[in-house]
Amino acid sequence: MQQFAHRLDRLGTETAFSVAQAAAAWKAKGNLVFPFHLGDINIPTAPHIVEAMTKAIADGYTGYCPGPGIPQLREALAEDIGSRRGISLSPDNVVVMTGGKPVITKFLQTVMNPGQEVLYPNPGFPIYESQIEYLGGTAVPYRYLPTSQGFSIDLDQVRASITPNTVAIIYNDLQNPISAESTAAEREAIARIAQEHNLWVLSDEAYFETRYEGVSSSIASIPEMAERTVILYTFSKKFAMTGSRLGCAVAPLEIAKVLSTLNTNDESCTTHYVQWAGIAALRGTQEPVQQMLDILRERRDAACELVNSVPGMHVAVPQSTFYLFPDVTDVMEKMGYTAVGDFASDALYKTGVSFCTREHFGRRQPGEERQYIRLAYSGIDVADIKDGLGRLREWIVSA
């Protein structure tokens, strides 16, 4: 039998989808399931965006278009992203892609050679680690430390992990899965580290505008950082367009040119008519965005209240994203669990509550002793949040 490429042995995946499969199988047997496992959104894309997409199809925008994106969308993105971050951008800095994930892969293809090291957050979005290793690099994790407000980056570990072979750091402010947000001091510390060690930065800003209080800031806004930073932007979260697959990289011109060439090699272009929907999203009314944030805020508040009512569980109230990352160590000890995966499986089968665990977001680091789960509330209504987490609480309390 013919052999597959060896690099496939290094390819990971987004393991949250395995949780979705287990939940779907349980539901198919007639059981009630409360889906806290996937960060999808059960709120429809705004009508004016859908209408723009439909009109673009009717108008014949169904063929090829420029690899880096149509000029009208690149201009709209440069204006919107630049104004919200206080940086000056031209359309040439913007390369449109099929969602946010391709930005990760193409950034690494551009700045990392096989054998070189890239720092990435762990726990964090699993595609970081997967793509670093798949492309032949060395994935070097950095951890977060629990605080009363949530989590903070272990800056000492970041500094200690840098070697002459380190070329980049992936930085996910407003973080998935732990919903951590950097303080200004922490953001500036990461910027200083990047400057001192001449590192490229991938700033994953997927949740930059998915926030309920406060104002987001970008590391690219810090002086001398725009020329070494690539911003990952996606329409998925802000505009409830997860299935439309639309996003972009905002990059220094020399990187943007390479990303455009990679686009041409990989998929020719992003779907033409979807890009017109993106223009409508950016240029049109923002009222649906605020309405969705109001709904998500209500869900956040309901979920946090119930989680914090469970003896042995606690979570800080996040100001952004749509995830909770509660510590369940004491609950598991009380119930006799040693493996968080077993706790999650029994929770599904005994309460219907489906969620991911810390293990779905990177390999556990040495010295990690606490146990965590991730609850995503973007795809579940308030009534079901209360019902599901109420059942989870009853199961735990009665154990």
Coordinates of C-alpha atoms in Angstrom, one line a residue, residues 50-270:
V50 CA -28.0 38.1 3.5
E51 CA -29.8 40.4 1.0
A52 CA -26.5 41.8 -0.2
M53 CA -25.2 38.3 -0.7
T54 CA -28.3 37.2 -2.6
K55 CA -28.2 40.3 -4.8
A56 CA -24.5 39.7 -5.6
I57 CA -25.4 36.2 -6.8
A58 CA -28.3 37.6 -8.9
D59 CA -26.0 40.3 -10.3
G60 CA -23.5 37.6 -11.5
Y61 CA -20.7 37.9 -8.9
T62 CA -20.2 34.2 -9.0
G63 CA -16.9 33.9 -10.8
Y64 CA -13.3 34.5 -10.0
C65 CA -12.1 37.7 -8.4
P66 CA -8.7 39.1 -7.2
G67 CA -6.8 36.8 -4.9
P68 CA -6.3 39.4 -2.2
G69 CA -10.0 40.4 -2.3
I70 CA -12.2 42.8 -4.2
P71 CA -11.0 46.4 -3.8
Q72 CA -14.3 47.6 -2.3
L73 CA -14.0 45.1 0.6
R74 CA -10.4 45.7 1.2
E75 CA -11.0 49.5 1.4
A76 CA -13.9 49.0 3.8
L77 CA -11.8 46.7 6.0
A78 CA -8.9 49.1 6.0
E79 CA -11.1 51.9 7.1
D80 CA -13.0 49.9 9.8
I81 CA -10.1 48.0 11.3
G82 CA -7.8 51.0 11.2
S83 CA -10.3 53.4 12.8
R84 CA -11.2 51.0 15.6
R85 CA -7.5 50.4 16.4
G86 CA -6.2 53.9 15.9
I87 CA -3.8 52.8 13.1
S88 CA -3.4 54.0 9.6
L89 CA -4.1 51.2 7.0
S90 CA -4.4 51.1 3.2
P91 CA -6.3 48.5 1.3
D92 CA -2.9 47.0 0.3
N93 CA -2.4 46.0 4.0
V94 CA -5.6 43.9 3.8
V95 CA -5.7 40.3 2.3
V96 CA -9.2 38.8 2.3
M97 CA -9.4 35.1 3.2
T98 CA -12.0 32.3 3.8
G99 CA -12.4 33.0 7.5
G100 CA -9.8 33.5 10.2
K101 CA -8.2 30.0 10.2
P102 CA -6.3 30.5 6.9
V103 CA -4.6 33.5 8.4
I104 CA -2.9 31.3 11.0
T105 CA -1.6 28.8 8.4
K106 CA -0.4 31.5 5.9
F107 CA 1.2 33.6 8.6
L108 CA 3.3 30.6 9.6
Q109 CA 4.1 29.7 6.0
T110 CA 5.4 33.2 5.6
V111 CA 7.6 33.7 8.6
M112 CA 8.6 30.2 9.9
N113 CA 11.0 27.8 8.4
P114 CA 11.0 24.1 9.4
G115 CA 12.8 23.6 12.8
Q116 CA 12.1 27.2 13.9
E117 CA 10.2 27.9 17.1
V118 CA 6.9 29.8 17.5
L119 CA 5.4 30.6 20.9
Y120 CA 1.7 30.0 21.3
P121 CA -0.9 30.2 24.1
N122 CA -1.8 27.0 25.9
P123 CA -4.6 26.5 26.7
G124 CA -5.5 28.1 23.4
F125 CA -7.1 27.6 20.0
P126 CA -5.8 24.1 19.1
I127 CA -5.1 25.1 15.4
Y128 CA -2.1 27.1 16.5
E129 CA -0.2 24.1 17.8
S130 CA -1.5 21.9 15.0
Q131 CA -0.3 24.2 12.2
I132 CA 3.1 25.0 13.7
E133 CA 3.9 21.3 14.0
Y134 CA 2.4 20.4 10.6
L135 CA 4.5 22.9 8.8
G136 CA 7.6 21.6 10.5
G137 CA 8.1 24.1 13.2
T138 CA 8.5 23.6 17.0
A139 CA 5.5 24.7 19.0
V140 CA 6.5 26.3 22.3
P141 CA 3.6 26.8 24.7
Y142 CA 3.2 29.6 27.2
R143 CA 0.7 29.4 30.0
Y144 CA -1.8 31.5 31.9
L145 CA -2.0 32.0 35.6
P146 CA -5.3 32.3 37.4
T147 CA -6.2 35.6 39.0
S148 CA -9.2 37.1 40.7
Q149 CA -10.3 38.6 37.4
G150 CA -9.7 35.5 35.3
F151 CA -6.2 34.7 33.9
S152 CA -3.0 36.5 33.0
I153 CA -0.1 35.5 30.8
D154 CA 2.9 34.0 32.6
L155 CA 5.3 36.6 31.2
D156 CA 8.3 35.1 33.0
Q157 CA 7.7 31.8 31.2
V158 CA 7.4 33.6 27.8
R159 CA 10.7 35.3 28.4
A160 CA 12.4 32.1 29.5
S161 CA 11.1 30.2 26.4
I162 CA 12.7 32.4 23.8
T163 CA 15.8 31.1 22.1
P164 CA 17.8 32.3 19.1
N165 CA 15.6 29.9 17.1
T166 CA 12.4 31.7 18.1
V167 CA 10.8 33.6 15.2
A168 CA 7.3 34.5 16.2
I169 CA 4.7 34.6 19.0
I170 CA 1.0 34.0 18.6
Y171 CA -1.0 36.4 20.8
N172 CA -4.7 35.9 21.4
D173 CA -6.0 38.9 23.4
L174 CA -9.7 38.3 24.2
Q175 CA -8.8 34.6 24.3
N176 CA -10.5 31.4 23.4
P177 CA -11.1 29.3 25.5
I178 CA -10.4 31.1 28.7
S179 CA -11.9 34.6 27.8
A180 CA -8.8 36.3 29.2
E181 CA -8.1 39.9 28.2
S182 CA -4.7 41.5 28.6
T183 CA -4.3 44.6 30.7
A184 CA -2.5 47.5 29.0
A185 CA 0.6 46.6 30.9
E186 CA 0.5 42.9 29.8
R187 CA -0.1 43.9 26.2
E188 CA 2.9 46.3 26.3
A189 CA 5.1 43.7 27.9
I190 CA 4.3 41.3 25.0
A191 CA 5.2 44.1 22.6
R192 CA 8.5 44.8 24.3
I193 CA 9.4 41.1 24.2
A194 CA 8.6 41.0 20.5
Q195 CA 10.7 44.1 19.8
E196 CA 13.6 43.0 22.0
H197 CA 13.8 39.6 20.3
N198 CA 12.8 40.7 16.8
L199 CA 9.8 38.4 16.7
W200 CA 6.9 38.5 14.3
V201 CA 3.5 38.6 16.0
L202 CA 0.2 37.1 15.0
S203 CA -2.5 39.0 16.9
D204 CA -5.7 36.9 16.8
E205 CA -8.4 39.4 17.2
A206 CA -11.4 37.3 16.4
Y207 CA -13.3 38.6 19.4
F208 CA -12.1 42.2 19.3
E209 CA -15.7 43.5 19.1
T210 CA -17.5 40.7 20.9
R211 CA -17.4 42.5 24.2
Y212 CA -20.0 43.7 26.8
E213 CA -18.1 46.3 28.7
G214 CA -14.9 48.4 28.1
V215 CA -13.1 49.0 24.9
S216 CA -10.7 46.7 23.1
S217 CA -7.1 47.6 22.2
S218 CA -4.8 46.0 19.7
I219 CA -1.1 45.3 20.2
A220 CA -0.6 46.7 16.6
S221 CA -1.6 50.1 18.0
I222 CA 1.5 50.2 20.2
P223 CA 4.4 52.2 18.6
E224 CA 6.7 50.2 16.3
M225 CA 4.4 47.1 16.4
A226 CA 2.3 47.5 13.3
E227 CA 5.4 46.7 11.1
R228 CA 5.9 43.3 12.8
T229 CA 2.2 42.3 13.5
V230 CA -0.3 40.5 11.4
I231 CA -3.9 40.9 12.7
L232 CA -6.3 38.0 12.3
Y233 CA -9.8 39.4 11.6
T234 CA -13.0 37.5 11.0
F235 CA -16.6 38.2 10.2
S236 CA -17.7 35.0 11.9
K237 CA -18.2 36.3 15.5
K238 CA -19.1 39.9 15.1
F239 CA -21.6 39.4 12.3
A240 CA -22.8 35.8 13.0
M241 CA -21.3 34.7 9.7
T242 CA -19.6 31.5 10.8
G243 CA -20.7 29.5 7.7
S244 CA -20.0 32.3 5.2
R245 CA -16.2 31.8 5.7
L246 CA -15.0 35.4 5.4
G247 CA -12.1 37.0 7.2
C248 CA -8.8 38.8 6.4
A249 CA -5.2 39.3 7.4
V250 CA -4.1 42.9 8.1
A251 CA -0.3 42.8 7.5
P252 CA 2.8 44.9 6.7
L253 CA 3.0 45.3 3.0
E254 CA 5.9 42.9 2.5
I255 CA 3.9 40.1 4.2
A256 CA 0.6 41.1 2.6
K257 CA 2.2 40.5 -0.8
V258 CA 3.2 37.0 0.2
L259 CA -0.2 36.2 1.7
S260 CA -1.8 37.3 -1.6
T261 CA 0.4 34.9 -3.5
L262 CA -0.5 32.1 -1.1
N263 CA -4.2 32.8 -1.7
T264 CA -3.7 32.4 -5.4
N265 CA -1.9 29.1 -4.9
D266 CA -4.3 27.7 -2.3
E267 CA -7.9 28.7 -3.3
S268 CA -7.5 31.3 -6.1
C269 CA -9.9 33.7 -4.3
T270 CA -12.4 34.0 -1.5

